[in-house]
PDB file of C-alpha atoms and ligand atoms in Angstrom:
ATOM      1  CA  UNK A  35     -64.209 -62.518  76.839  1.00 56.00           C
ATOM      2  CA  UNK A  36     -67.800 -62.965  78.034  1.00 60.00           C
ATOM      3  CA  UNK A  37     -69.936 -65.116  75.781  1.00 61.00           C
ATOM      4  CA  UNK A  38     -72.557 -63.125  73.907  1.00 66.00           C
ATOM      5  CA  UNK A  39     -76.083 -63.809  75.116  1.00 65.00           C
ATOM      6  CA  UNK A  40     -77.910 -65.004  72.044  1.00 70.00           C
ATOM      7  CA  UNK A  41     -81.059 -66.028  73.900  1.00 83.00           C
ATOM      8  CA  UNK A  42     -82.758 -62.635  73.927  1.00 92.00           C
ATOM      9  CA  UNK A  43     -83.651 -60.886  70.685  1.00 95.00           C
ATOM     10  CA  UNK A  44     -84.326 -57.282  71.781  1.00 94.00           C
ATOM     11  CA  UNK A  45     -86.893 -56.652  69.015  1.00 96.00           C
ATOM     12  CA  UNK A  46     -88.928 -59.529  70.372  1.00 96.00           C
ATOM     13  CA  UNK A  47     -89.024 -58.293  73.975  1.00 97.00           C
ATOM     14  CA  UNK A  48     -92.139 -56.595  75.422  1.00 98.00           C
ATOM     15  CA  UNK A  49     -92.516 -52.820  75.453  1.00 97.00           C
ATOM     16  CA  UNK A  50     -94.890 -50.729  77.524  1.00 97.00           C
ATOM     17  CA  UNK A  51     -96.155 -47.929  75.275  1.00 95.00           C
ATOM     18  CA  UNK A  52     -98.134 -45.892  77.792  1.00 91.00           C
ATOM     19  CA  UNK A  53    -101.121 -48.042  78.658  1.00 92.00           C
ATOM     20  CA  UNK A  54    -100.488 -50.457  75.780  1.00 97.00           C
ATOM     21  CA  UNK A  55     -98.520 -53.562  76.703  1.00 96.00           C
ATOM     22  CA  UNK A  56     -96.861 -54.477  73.414  1.00 98.00           C
ATOM     23  CA  UNK A  57     -95.503 -58.007  73.284  1.00 98.00           C
ATOM     24  CA  UNK A  58     -92.688 -57.043  70.874  1.00 98.00           C
ATOM     25  CA  UNK A  59     -91.174 -53.969  69.207  1.00 98.00           C
ATOM     26  CA  UNK A  60     -91.762 -54.604  65.509  1.00 98.00           C
ATOM     27  CA  UNK A  61     -94.257 -52.014  64.240  1.00 98.00           C
ATOM     28  CA  UNK A  62     -95.999 -51.809  60.894  1.00 98.00           C
ATOM     29  CA  UNK A  63     -95.008 -48.375  59.527  1.00 98.00           C
ATOM     30  CA  UNK A  64     -97.717 -46.302  57.860  1.00 98.00           C
ATOM     31  CA  UNK A  65     -97.683 -47.138  54.141  1.00 98.00           C
ATOM     32  CA  UNK A  66     -99.873 -45.363  51.603  1.00 98.00           C
ATOM     33  CA  UNK A  67    -101.520 -47.843  49.235  1.00 95.00           C
ATOM     34  CA  UNK A  68    -103.960 -45.891  46.992  1.00 96.00           C
ATOM     35  CA  UNK A  69    -106.552 -48.654  47.061  1.00 97.00           C
ATOM     36  CA  UNK A  70    -109.351 -46.929  48.986  1.00 98.00           C
ATOM     37  CA  UNK A  71    -111.549 -46.126  46.034  1.00 98.00           C
ATOM     38  CA  UNK A  72    -113.259 -42.762  46.371  1.00 96.00           C
ATOM     39  CA  UNK A  73    -111.496 -42.401  49.756  1.00 98.00           C
ATOM     40  CA  UNK A  74    -113.530 -45.295  51.234  1.00 98.00           C
ATOM     41  CA  UNK A  75    -111.478 -48.086  52.894  1.00 98.00           C
ATOM     42  CA  UNK A  76    -112.196 -51.365  51.101  1.00 98.00           C
ATOM     43  CA  UNK A  77    -112.902 -54.859  52.489  1.00 98.00           C
ATOM     44  CA  UNK A  78    -109.581 -56.170  51.148  1.00 98.00           C
ATOM     45  CA  UNK A  79    -107.815 -53.919  53.689  1.00 98.00           C
ATOM     46  CA  UNK A  80    -109.102 -56.250  56.437  1.00 98.00           C
ATOM     47  CA  UNK A  81    -107.090 -59.051  54.833  1.00 98.00           C
ATOM     48  CA  UNK A  82    -104.009 -56.842  54.271  1.00 98.00           C
ATOM     49  CA  UNK A  83    -103.860 -55.490  57.828  1.00 98.00           C
ATOM     50  CA  UNK A  84    -104.838 -58.698  59.636  1.00 98.00           C
ATOM     51  CA  UNK A  85    -102.132 -60.576  57.709  1.00 98.00           C
ATOM     52  CA  UNK A  86     -99.649 -58.181  59.333  1.00 98.00           C
ATOM     53  CA  UNK A  87    -101.196 -58.285  62.828  1.00 98.00           C
ATOM     54  CA  UNK A  88     -99.738 -60.240  65.746  1.00 98.00           C
ATOM     55  CA  UNK A  89    -100.837 -60.594  69.337  1.00 98.00           C
ATOM     56  CA  UNK A  90     -99.625 -57.470  71.136  1.00 98.00           C
ATOM     57  CA  UNK A  91     -98.021 -55.981  67.996  1.00 98.00           C
ATOM     58  CA  UNK A  92     -98.571 -52.338  66.961  1.00 98.00           C
ATOM     59  CA  UNK A  93     -99.818 -51.467  63.469  1.00 98.00           C
ATOM     60  CA  UNK A  94    -100.204 -47.969  62.065  1.00 98.00           C
ATOM     61  CA  UNK A  95    -102.499 -47.516  59.073  1.00 98.00           C
ATOM     62  CA  UNK A  96    -101.615 -45.841  55.830  1.00 98.00           C
ATOM     63  CA  UNK A  97    -102.019 -42.037  56.000  1.00 98.00           C
ATOM     64  CA  UNK A  98    -105.734 -41.263  56.251  1.00 98.00           C
ATOM     65  CA  UNK A  99    -107.346 -37.954  55.315  1.00 98.00           C
ATOM     66  CA  UNK A 100    -109.028 -35.836  57.971  1.00 98.00           C
ATOM     67  CA  UNK A 101    -111.220 -33.869  55.541  1.00 98.00           C
ATOM     68  CA  UNK A 102    -112.136 -33.346  51.912  1.00 98.00           C
ATOM     69  CA  UNK A 103    -109.267 -30.832  51.561  1.00 98.00           C
ATOM     70  CA  UNK A 104    -106.701 -33.302  52.952  1.00 98.00           C
ATOM     71  CA  UNK A 105    -106.056 -35.395  49.820  1.00 96.00           C
ATOM     72  CA  UNK A 106    -103.176 -35.211  47.355  1.00 96.00           C
ATOM     73  CA  UNK A 107    -103.166 -38.674  45.802  1.00 94.00           C
ATOM     74  CA  UNK A 108    -105.897 -40.810  44.262  1.00 93.00           C
ATOM     75  CA  UNK A 109    -107.819 -43.322  46.378  1.00 97.00           C
ATOM     76  CA  UNK A 110    -106.229 -42.732  49.768  1.00 98.00           C
ATOM     77  CA  UNK A 111    -108.561 -43.508  52.675  1.00 98.00           C
ATOM     78  CA  UNK A 112    -110.488 -40.946  54.691  1.00 98.00           C
ATOM     79  CA  UNK A 113    -111.964 -40.849  58.164  1.00 98.00           C
ATOM     80  CA  UNK A 114    -114.188 -37.789  57.980  1.00 98.00           C
ATOM     81  CA  UNK A 115    -117.567 -39.301  56.981  1.00 98.00           C
ATOM     82  CA  UNK A 116    -119.897 -41.850  58.545  1.00 98.00           C
ATOM     83  CA  UNK A 117    -119.298 -44.059  55.488  1.00 98.00           C
ATOM     84  CA  UNK A 118    -115.541 -44.010  56.161  1.00 98.00           C
ATOM     85  CA  UNK A 119    -116.082 -44.904  59.837  1.00 98.00           C
ATOM     86  CA  UNK A 120    -118.362 -47.819  58.950  1.00 98.00           C
ATOM     87  CA  UNK A 121    -115.866 -49.037  56.334  1.00 98.00           C
ATOM     88  CA  UNK A 122    -112.985 -48.963  58.832  1.00 99.00           C
ATOM     89  CA  UNK A 123    -114.904 -50.971  61.492  1.00 98.00           C
ATOM     90  CA  UNK A 124    -114.483 -54.474  59.984  1.00 98.00           C
ATOM     91  CA  UNK A 125    -110.827 -53.707  59.201  1.00 98.00           C
ATOM     92  CA  UNK A 126    -110.161 -52.710  62.812  1.00 99.00           C
ATOM     93  CA  UNK A 127    -112.106 -55.773  64.026  1.00 98.00           C
ATOM     94  CA  UNK A 128    -109.971 -58.069  61.894  1.00 98.00           C
ATOM     95  CA  UNK A 129    -106.780 -56.689  63.470  1.00 98.00           C
ATOM     96  CA  UNK A 130    -108.238 -56.890  66.979  1.00 98.00           C
ATOM     97  CA  UNK A 131    -109.271 -60.493  66.419  1.00 98.00           C
ATOM     98  CA  UNK A 132    -105.578 -61.274  65.961  1.00 98.00           C
ATOM     99  CA  UNK A 133    -104.735 -59.344  69.162  1.00 98.00           C
ATOM    100  CA  UNK A 134    -103.086 -56.396  67.382  1.00 98.00           C
ATOM    101  CA  UNK A 135    -102.964 -52.791  68.622  1.00 98.00           C
ATOM    102  CA  UNK A 136    -104.127 -50.528  65.794  1.00 98.00           C
ATOM    103  CA  UNK A 137    -103.536 -46.773  65.367  1.00 98.00           C
ATOM    104  CA  UNK A 138    -104.771 -44.737  62.396  1.00 99.00           C
ATOM    105  CA  UNK A 139    -102.424 -42.129  60.937  1.00 99.00           C
ATOM    106  CA  UNK A 140    -104.248 -38.777  60.562  1.00 99.00           C
ATOM    107  CA  UNK A 141    -103.165 -36.779  57.511  1.00 98.00           C
ATOM    108  CA  UNK A 142    -103.616 -33.489  55.741  1.00 98.00           C
ATOM    109  CA  UNK A 143    -101.346 -32.991  52.731  1.00 98.00           C
ATOM    110  CA  UNK A 144    -101.640 -29.198  52.510  1.00 98.00           C
ATOM    111  CA  UNK A 145     -99.876 -28.046  49.336  1.00 98.00           C
ATOM    112  CA  UNK A 146     -98.718 -31.541  48.316  1.00 98.00           C
ATOM    113  CA  UNK A 147    -101.789 -31.754  46.130  1.00 98.00           C
ATOM    114  CA  UNK A 148    -103.497 -30.772  42.960  1.00 96.00           C
ATOM    115  CA  UNK A 149    -106.782 -28.959  42.268  1.00 97.00           C
ATOM    116  CA  UNK A 150    -108.169 -32.243  40.852  1.00 96.00           C
ATOM    117  CA  UNK A 151    -108.157 -33.736  44.379  1.00 96.00           C
ATOM    118  CA  UNK A 152    -109.705 -30.681  46.023  1.00 97.00           C
ATOM    119  CA  UNK A 153    -113.419 -29.981  46.547  1.00 97.00           C
ATOM    120  CA  UNK A 154    -114.792 -27.851  43.723  1.00 97.00           C
ATOM    121  CA  UNK A 155    -111.399 -27.957  41.979  1.00 97.00           C
ATOM    122  CA  UNK A 156    -110.156 -25.245  44.324  1.00 98.00           C
ATOM    123  CA  UNK A 157    -106.532 -24.594  45.257  1.00 98.00           C
ATOM    124  CA  UNK A 158    -104.918 -26.835  47.913  1.00 98.00           C
ATOM    125  CA  UNK A 159    -104.661 -25.203  51.366  1.00 98.00           C
ATOM    126  CA  UNK A 160    -101.362 -24.477  53.079  1.00 98.00           C
ATOM    127  CA  UNK A 161     -99.454 -22.246  55.466  1.00 98.00           C
ATOM    128  CA  UNK A 162     -98.118 -20.511  52.376  1.00 98.00           C
ATOM    129  CA  UNK A 163     -99.009 -19.621  48.817  1.00 98.00           C
ATOM    130  CA  UNK A 164     -95.581 -20.839  47.636  1.00 97.00           C
ATOM    131  CA  UNK A 165     -96.108 -23.956  45.528  1.00 98.00           C
ATOM    132  CA  UNK A 166     -93.951 -27.043  45.069  1.00 98.00           C
ATOM    133  CA  UNK A 167     -91.646 -27.093  42.051  1.00 96.00           C
ATOM    134  CA  UNK A 168     -94.233 -27.880  39.327  1.00 90.00           C
ATOM    135  CA  UNK A 169     -92.815 -31.225  38.126  1.00 93.00           C
ATOM    136  CA  UNK A 170     -91.305 -32.370  41.449  1.00 96.00           C
ATOM    137  CA  UNK A 171     -91.189 -36.219  41.416  1.00 96.00           C
ATOM    138  CA  UNK A 172     -92.692 -36.060  37.914  1.00 95.00           C
ATOM    139  CA  UNK A 173     -96.121 -35.141  39.296  1.00 94.00           C
ATOM    140  CA  UNK A 174     -98.362 -32.176  38.691  1.00 93.00           C
ATOM    141  CA  UNK A 175     -98.792 -29.854  41.711  1.00 97.00           C
ATOM    142  CA  UNK A 176    -101.149 -26.893  41.887  1.00 97.00           C
ATOM    143  CA  UNK A 177    -100.268 -23.590  43.549  1.00 97.00           C
ATOM    144  CA  UNK A 178    -101.695 -23.554  47.089  1.00 98.00           C
ATOM    145  CA  UNK A 179    -103.753 -20.882  48.806  1.00 98.00           C
ATOM    146  CA  UNK A 180    -102.402 -19.528  52.085  1.00 98.00           C
ATOM    147  CA  UNK A 181    -104.901 -20.116  54.913  1.00 98.00           C
ATOM    148  CA  UNK A 182    -106.160 -16.933  56.574  1.00 98.00           C
ATOM    149  CA  UNK A 183    -105.432 -16.824  60.303  1.00 98.00           C
ATOM    150  CA  UNK A 184    -109.065 -17.401  61.253  1.00 98.00           C
ATOM    151  CA  UNK A 185    -109.367 -20.419  58.914  1.00 98.00           C
ATOM    152  CA  UNK A 186    -106.666 -22.366  60.744  1.00 98.00           C
ATOM    153  CA  UNK A 187    -108.893 -23.400  63.622  1.00 98.00           C
ATOM    154  CA  UNK A 188    -111.123 -25.176  61.091  1.00 98.00           C
ATOM    155  CA  UNK A 189    -108.252 -27.451  60.036  1.00 98.00           C
ATOM    156  CA  UNK A 190    -107.378 -28.080  63.694  1.00 98.00           C
ATOM    157  CA  UNK A 191    -111.004 -29.060  64.237  1.00 98.00           C
ATOM    158  CA  UNK A 192    -110.858 -31.471  61.276  1.00 98.00           C
ATOM    159  CA  UNK A 193    -108.082 -33.362  63.114  1.00 99.00           C
ATOM    160  CA  UNK A 194    -110.185 -33.373  66.298  1.00 98.00           C
ATOM    161  CA  UNK A 195    -113.255 -34.774  64.520  1.00 98.00           C
ATOM    162  CA  UNK A 196    -111.144 -37.355  62.712  1.00 99.00           C
ATOM    163  CA  UNK A 197    -109.768 -38.521  66.075  1.00 98.00           C
ATOM    164  CA  UNK A 198    -113.319 -38.820  67.403  1.00 98.00           C
ATOM    165  CA  UNK A 199    -114.231 -40.874  64.340  1.00 98.00           C
ATOM    166  CA  UNK A 200    -111.151 -43.051  64.856  1.00 99.00           C
ATOM    167  CA  UNK A 201    -112.351 -44.063  68.300  1.00 98.00           C
ATOM    168  CA  UNK A 202    -115.858 -44.689  66.941  1.00 98.00           C
ATOM    169  CA  UNK A 203    -114.355 -46.948  64.288  1.00 99.00           C
ATOM    170  CA  UNK A 204    -112.663 -48.920  67.084  1.00 98.00           C
ATOM    171  CA  UNK A 205    -109.042 -47.801  66.651  1.00 98.00           C
ATOM    172  CA  UNK A 206    -106.878 -47.915  69.783  1.00 98.00           C
ATOM    173  CA  UNK A 207    -105.323 -44.543  69.006  1.00 98.00           C
ATOM    174  CA  UNK A 208    -104.067 -42.149  66.353  1.00 98.00           C
ATOM    175  CA  UNK A 209    -100.727 -41.026  64.974  1.00 98.00           C
ATOM    176  CA  UNK A 210    -100.811 -37.403  63.762  1.00 98.00           C
ATOM    177  CA  UNK A 211     -98.788 -37.184  60.540  1.00 98.00           C
ATOM    178  CA  UNK A 212     -96.397 -34.358  61.366  1.00 98.00           C
ATOM    179  CA  UNK A 213     -93.691 -35.518  58.935  1.00 98.00           C
ATOM    180  CA  UNK A 214     -92.702 -35.677  55.262  1.00 98.00           C
ATOM    181  CA  UNK A 215     -93.576 -32.147  54.175  1.00 98.00           C
ATOM    182  CA  UNK A 216     -97.336 -32.298  54.663  1.00 98.00           C
ATOM    183  CA  UNK A 217     -99.421 -29.509  56.187  1.00 98.00           C
ATOM    184  CA  UNK A 218     -97.992 -29.706  59.703  1.00 98.00           C
ATOM    185  CA  UNK A 219     -94.433 -29.432  58.379  1.00 98.00           C
ATOM    186  CA  UNK A 220     -95.519 -26.655  56.025  1.00 98.00           C
ATOM    187  CA  UNK A 221     -96.188 -24.674  59.198  1.00 99.00           C
ATOM    188  CA  UNK A 222     -93.219 -25.939  61.247  1.00 98.00           C
ATOM    189  CA  UNK A 223     -90.363 -25.523  58.783  1.00 98.00           C
ATOM    190  CA  UNK A 224     -88.765 -22.143  58.182  1.00 98.00           C
ATOM    191  CA  UNK A 225     -87.963 -22.778  54.498  1.00 98.00           C
ATOM    192  CA  UNK A 226     -91.703 -23.158  53.747  1.00 98.00           C
ATOM    193  CA  UNK A 227     -93.618 -21.037  56.258  1.00 98.00           C
ATOM    194  CA  UNK A 228     -93.527 -17.366  55.199  1.00 98.00           C
ATOM    195  CA  UNK A 229     -96.397 -16.156  57.399  1.00 98.00           C
ATOM    196  CA  UNK A 230     -96.335 -12.914  59.304  1.00 98.00           C
ATOM    197  CA  UNK A 231     -99.133 -13.760  61.790  1.00 98.00           C
ATOM    198  CA  UNK A 232     -98.905 -15.747  65.066  1.00 98.00           C
ATOM    199  CA  UNK A 233     -98.419 -18.972  63.021  1.00 98.00           C
ATOM    200  CA  UNK A 234     -95.210 -17.766  61.338  1.00 98.00           C
ATOM    201  CA  UNK A 235     -91.786 -16.324  62.096  1.00 98.00           C
ATOM    202  CA  UNK A 236     -90.363 -17.600  65.397  1.00 98.00           C
ATOM    203  CA  UNK A 237     -89.941 -21.307  66.159  1.00 98.00           C
ATOM    204  CA  UNK A 238     -92.696 -21.032  68.747  1.00 98.00           C
ATOM    205  CA  UNK A 239     -95.064 -19.482  66.193  1.00 98.00           C
ATOM    206  CA  UNK A 240     -94.238 -22.034  63.491  1.00 98.00           C
ATOM    207  CA  UNK A 241     -94.925 -24.932  65.892  1.00 99.00           C
ATOM    208  CA  UNK A 242     -98.201 -23.397  67.114  1.00 98.00           C
ATOM    209  CA  UNK A 243    -100.361 -25.191  64.513  1.00 99.00           C
ATOM    210  CA  UNK A 244     -98.792 -28.612  65.229  1.00 98.00           C
ATOM    211  CA  UNK A 245     -99.311 -28.168  68.950  1.00 98.00           C
ATOM    212  CA  UNK A 246    -102.869 -26.914  68.551  1.00 98.00           C
ATOM    213  CA  UNK A 247    -103.626 -30.044  66.524  1.00 98.00           C
ATOM    214  CA  UNK A 248    -102.018 -32.249  69.196  1.00 98.00           C
ATOM    215  CA  UNK A 249    -103.892 -30.470  71.997  1.00 98.00           C
ATOM    216  CA  UNK A 250    -107.242 -30.780  70.220  1.00 98.00           C
ATOM    217  CA  UNK A 251    -106.743 -34.468  69.496  1.00 98.00           C
ATOM    218  CA  UNK A 252    -105.544 -35.160  73.047  1.00 98.00           C
ATOM    219  CA  UNK A 253    -108.496 -33.254  74.457  1.00 98.00           C
ATOM    220  CA  UNK A 254    -110.785 -35.424  72.338  1.00 98.00           C
ATOM    221  CA  UNK A 255    -109.385 -38.922  72.954  1.00 98.00           C
ATOM    222  CA  UNK A 256    -106.751 -38.704  75.739  1.00 97.00           C
ATOM    223  CA  UNK A 257    -102.967 -38.348  75.560  1.00 97.00           C
ATOM    224  CA  UNK A 258    -102.303 -42.070  75.953  1.00 96.00           C
ATOM    225  CA  UNK A 259    -103.933 -42.680  72.560  1.00 97.00           C
ATOM    226  CA  UNK A 260    -102.039 -39.998  70.623  1.00 98.00           C
ATOM    227  CA  UNK A 261     -98.649 -39.915  68.919  1.00 97.00           C
ATOM    228  CA  UNK A 262     -97.121 -37.584  66.356  1.00 98.00           C
ATOM    229  CA  UNK A 263     -94.664 -38.525  63.620  1.00 98.00           C
ATOM    230  CA  UNK A 264     -91.917 -35.911  63.116  1.00 98.00           C
ATOM    231  CA  UNK A 265     -89.121 -35.713  60.528  1.00 98.00           C
ATOM    232  CA  UNK A 266     -87.150 -32.528  61.248  1.00 98.00           C
ATOM    233  CA  UNK A 267     -84.117 -33.654  59.190  1.00 98.00           C
ATOM    234  CA  UNK A 268     -86.035 -34.634  56.071  1.00 98.00           C
ATOM    235  CA  UNK A 269     -86.523 -32.371  53.068  1.00 97.00           C
ATOM    236  CA  UNK A 270     -89.076 -34.553  51.326  1.00 98.00           C
ATOM    237  CA  UNK A 271     -91.774 -32.564  49.508  1.00 98.00           C
ATOM    238  CA  UNK A 272     -89.457 -29.535  49.634  1.00 98.00           C
ATOM    239  CA  UNK A 273     -89.998 -28.999  53.353  1.00 98.00           C
ATOM    240  CA  UNK A 274     -86.653 -28.094  54.914  1.00 98.00           C
ATOM    241  CA  UNK A 275     -85.701 -26.373  58.120  1.00 98.00           C
ATOM    242  CA  UNK A 276     -82.463 -24.442  58.745  1.00 98.00           C
ATOM    243  CA  UNK A 277     -82.234 -25.764  62.338  1.00 98.00           C
ATOM    244  CA  UNK A 278     -83.610 -29.311  62.505  1.00 98.00           C
ATOM    245  CA  UNK A 279     -81.977 -29.944  65.919  1.00 98.00           C
ATOM    246  CA  UNK A 280     -83.771 -26.939  67.408  1.00 98.00           C
ATOM    247  CA  UNK A 281     -87.076 -27.828  65.760  1.00 98.00           C
ATOM    248  CA  UNK A 282     -86.975 -31.482  66.816  1.00 98.00           C
ATOM    249  CA  UNK A 283     -86.029 -30.659  70.423  1.00 98.00           C
ATOM    250  CA  UNK A 284     -88.646 -27.940  70.717  1.00 98.00           C
ATOM    251  CA  UNK A 285     -91.390 -30.258  69.462  1.00 98.00           C
ATOM    252  CA  UNK A 286     -90.274 -33.214  71.604  1.00 97.00           C
ATOM    253  CA  UNK A 287     -90.289 -31.052  74.744  1.00 97.00           C
ATOM    254  CA  UNK A 288     -93.611 -29.382  73.938  1.00 98.00           C
ATOM    255  CA  UNK A 289     -95.304 -32.709  73.152  1.00 97.00           C
ATOM    256  CA  UNK A 290     -93.948 -34.267  76.364  1.00 96.00           C
ATOM    257  CA  UNK A 291     -95.624 -31.515  78.367  1.00 96.00           C
ATOM    258  CA  UNK A 292     -98.973 -32.165  76.664  1.00 95.00           C
ATOM    259  CA  UNK A 293     -98.712 -35.779  77.788  1.00 79.00           C
ATOM    260  CA  UNK A 294     -99.869 -34.787  81.270  1.00 61.00           C
ATOM    261  CA  UNK A 295    -102.664 -32.385  80.433  1.00 45.00           C
ATOM    262  CA  UNK A 296    -105.384 -34.912  79.713  1.00 43.00           C
ATOM    263  CA  UNK A 297    -107.375 -36.834  82.267  1.00 41.00           C
TER     264      UNK A 297
HETATM  265  C1  FMN B 263     -94.944 -46.807  49.333  1.00 74.34           C
HETATM  266  C2  FMN B 263     -94.688 -46.045  50.609  1.00 74.34           C
HETATM  267  C3  FMN B 263     -95.742 -45.430  51.246  1.00 74.34           C
HETATM  268  C4  FMN B 263     -95.534 -44.714  52.428  1.00 74.34           C
HETATM  269  N1  FMN B 263     -96.592 -44.142  53.070  1.00 74.34           N
HETATM  270  C5  FMN B 263     -96.404 -43.479  54.237  1.00 74.34           C
HETATM  271  C6  FMN B 263     -97.505 -42.933  54.940  1.00 74.34           C
HETATM  272  O1  FMN B 263     -98.669 -43.051  54.536  1.00 74.34           O
HETATM  273  N2  FMN B 263     -97.237 -42.277  56.094  1.00 74.34           N
HETATM  274  C7  FMN B 263     -95.973 -42.125  56.592  1.00 74.34           C
HETATM  275  O2  FMN B 263     -95.787 -41.505  57.643  1.00 74.34           O
HETATM  276  N3  FMN B 263     -94.914 -42.674  55.954  1.00 74.34           N
HETATM  277  C8  FMN B 263     -95.106 -43.339  54.809  1.00 74.34           C
HETATM  278  N4  FMN B 263     -94.038 -43.928  54.178  1.00 74.34           N
HETATM  279  C9  FMN B 263     -92.734 -43.951  54.852  1.00 74.34           C
HETATM  280  C10 FMN B 263     -92.573 -45.265  55.611  1.00 74.34           C
HETATM  281  O3  FMN B 263     -93.465 -45.294  56.729  1.00 74.34           O
HETATM  282  C11 FMN B 263     -91.120 -45.469  56.129  1.00 74.34           C
HETATM  283  O4  FMN B 263     -90.738 -44.434  56.958  1.00 74.34           O
HETATM  284  C12 FMN B 263     -90.146 -45.537  54.983  1.00 74.34           C
HETATM  285  O5  FMN B 263     -90.518 -46.566  54.102  1.00 74.34           O
HETATM  286  C13 FMN B 263     -88.710 -45.756  55.458  1.00 74.34           C
HETATM  287  O6  FMN B 263     -88.643 -46.933  56.173  1.00 74.34           O
HETATM  288  P1  FMN B 263     -87.491 -47.121  57.231  1.00 74.34           P
HETATM  289  O7  FMN B 263     -87.707 -45.980  58.205  1.00 74.34           O
HETATM  290  O8  FMN B 263     -87.750 -48.461  57.815  1.00 74.34           O
HETATM  291  O9  FMN B 263     -86.240 -47.007  56.461  1.00 74.34           O
HETATM  292  C14 FMN B 263     -94.229 -44.607  52.983  1.00 74.34           C
HETATM  293  C15 FMN B 263     -93.170 -45.254  52.326  1.00 74.34           C
HETATM  294  C16 FMN B 263     -93.389 -45.960  51.164  1.00 74.34           C
HETATM  295  C17 FMN B 263     -92.219 -46.657  50.503  1.00 74.34           C
END
């Protein structure tokens, strides 16, 4: 029997992620922390993230709101105002000083929210007007308002502007949060999306919003700086699909094609 090679620990071997030469494969997963008071990232985040940074290691920030309608929890960070961008800069610098590669996760919660977190106390926005089960996870959710077809481009544009801000703040790239039952999944998954326009019904229609977001962000900052998190098999936040294999494959193929559209 051949002796096992114990010299190489695969997690500690380099990985070429597009143009980023990572020196190992251990990534900081996005982790919501609720410590960005009034949606402004705080100086202590520079300590938190730089403690987790290594030379050539990839870090992804906690989910970060793309607009004032994107929030569903208290004190999660944003990246839609100048103040947010300025607050992120020293945090990004601290990670870069340690040699880390730093992506910000771009987030819109859609219906996973409450009027208290929405501008003017209005209803959360979603693909649907079907709400979450009122006391799901012991929290208080408000009924959402279904976006009109011509409002959807405004949310797509929020992701684009957030990506622009991310680059201004110094981030190396962005991860679009397309997982865990938030707005992108509220469009993608057939047990949530009950639209009858071009954003609902067929698989292609349900994925249209996700792909428009990806295209806009790629157009803004280049494909090599953009990823999307997907969770077709998850039913967190009551977002379930009857054919997760089909959904996951469709999205993976469609996103791969977008990889080559940017210059
Ligand atoms: C407290 C907490 C906060 C989280 N916040 C986010 C988040 O902001 N964005 C995200 O995509 N996933 C988030 N997750 C999911 C984690 O990134 C990760 O997928 C999960 O902890 C499972 O880890 P595993 O895949 O290593 O088992 C969160 C998980 C926890 C426990």
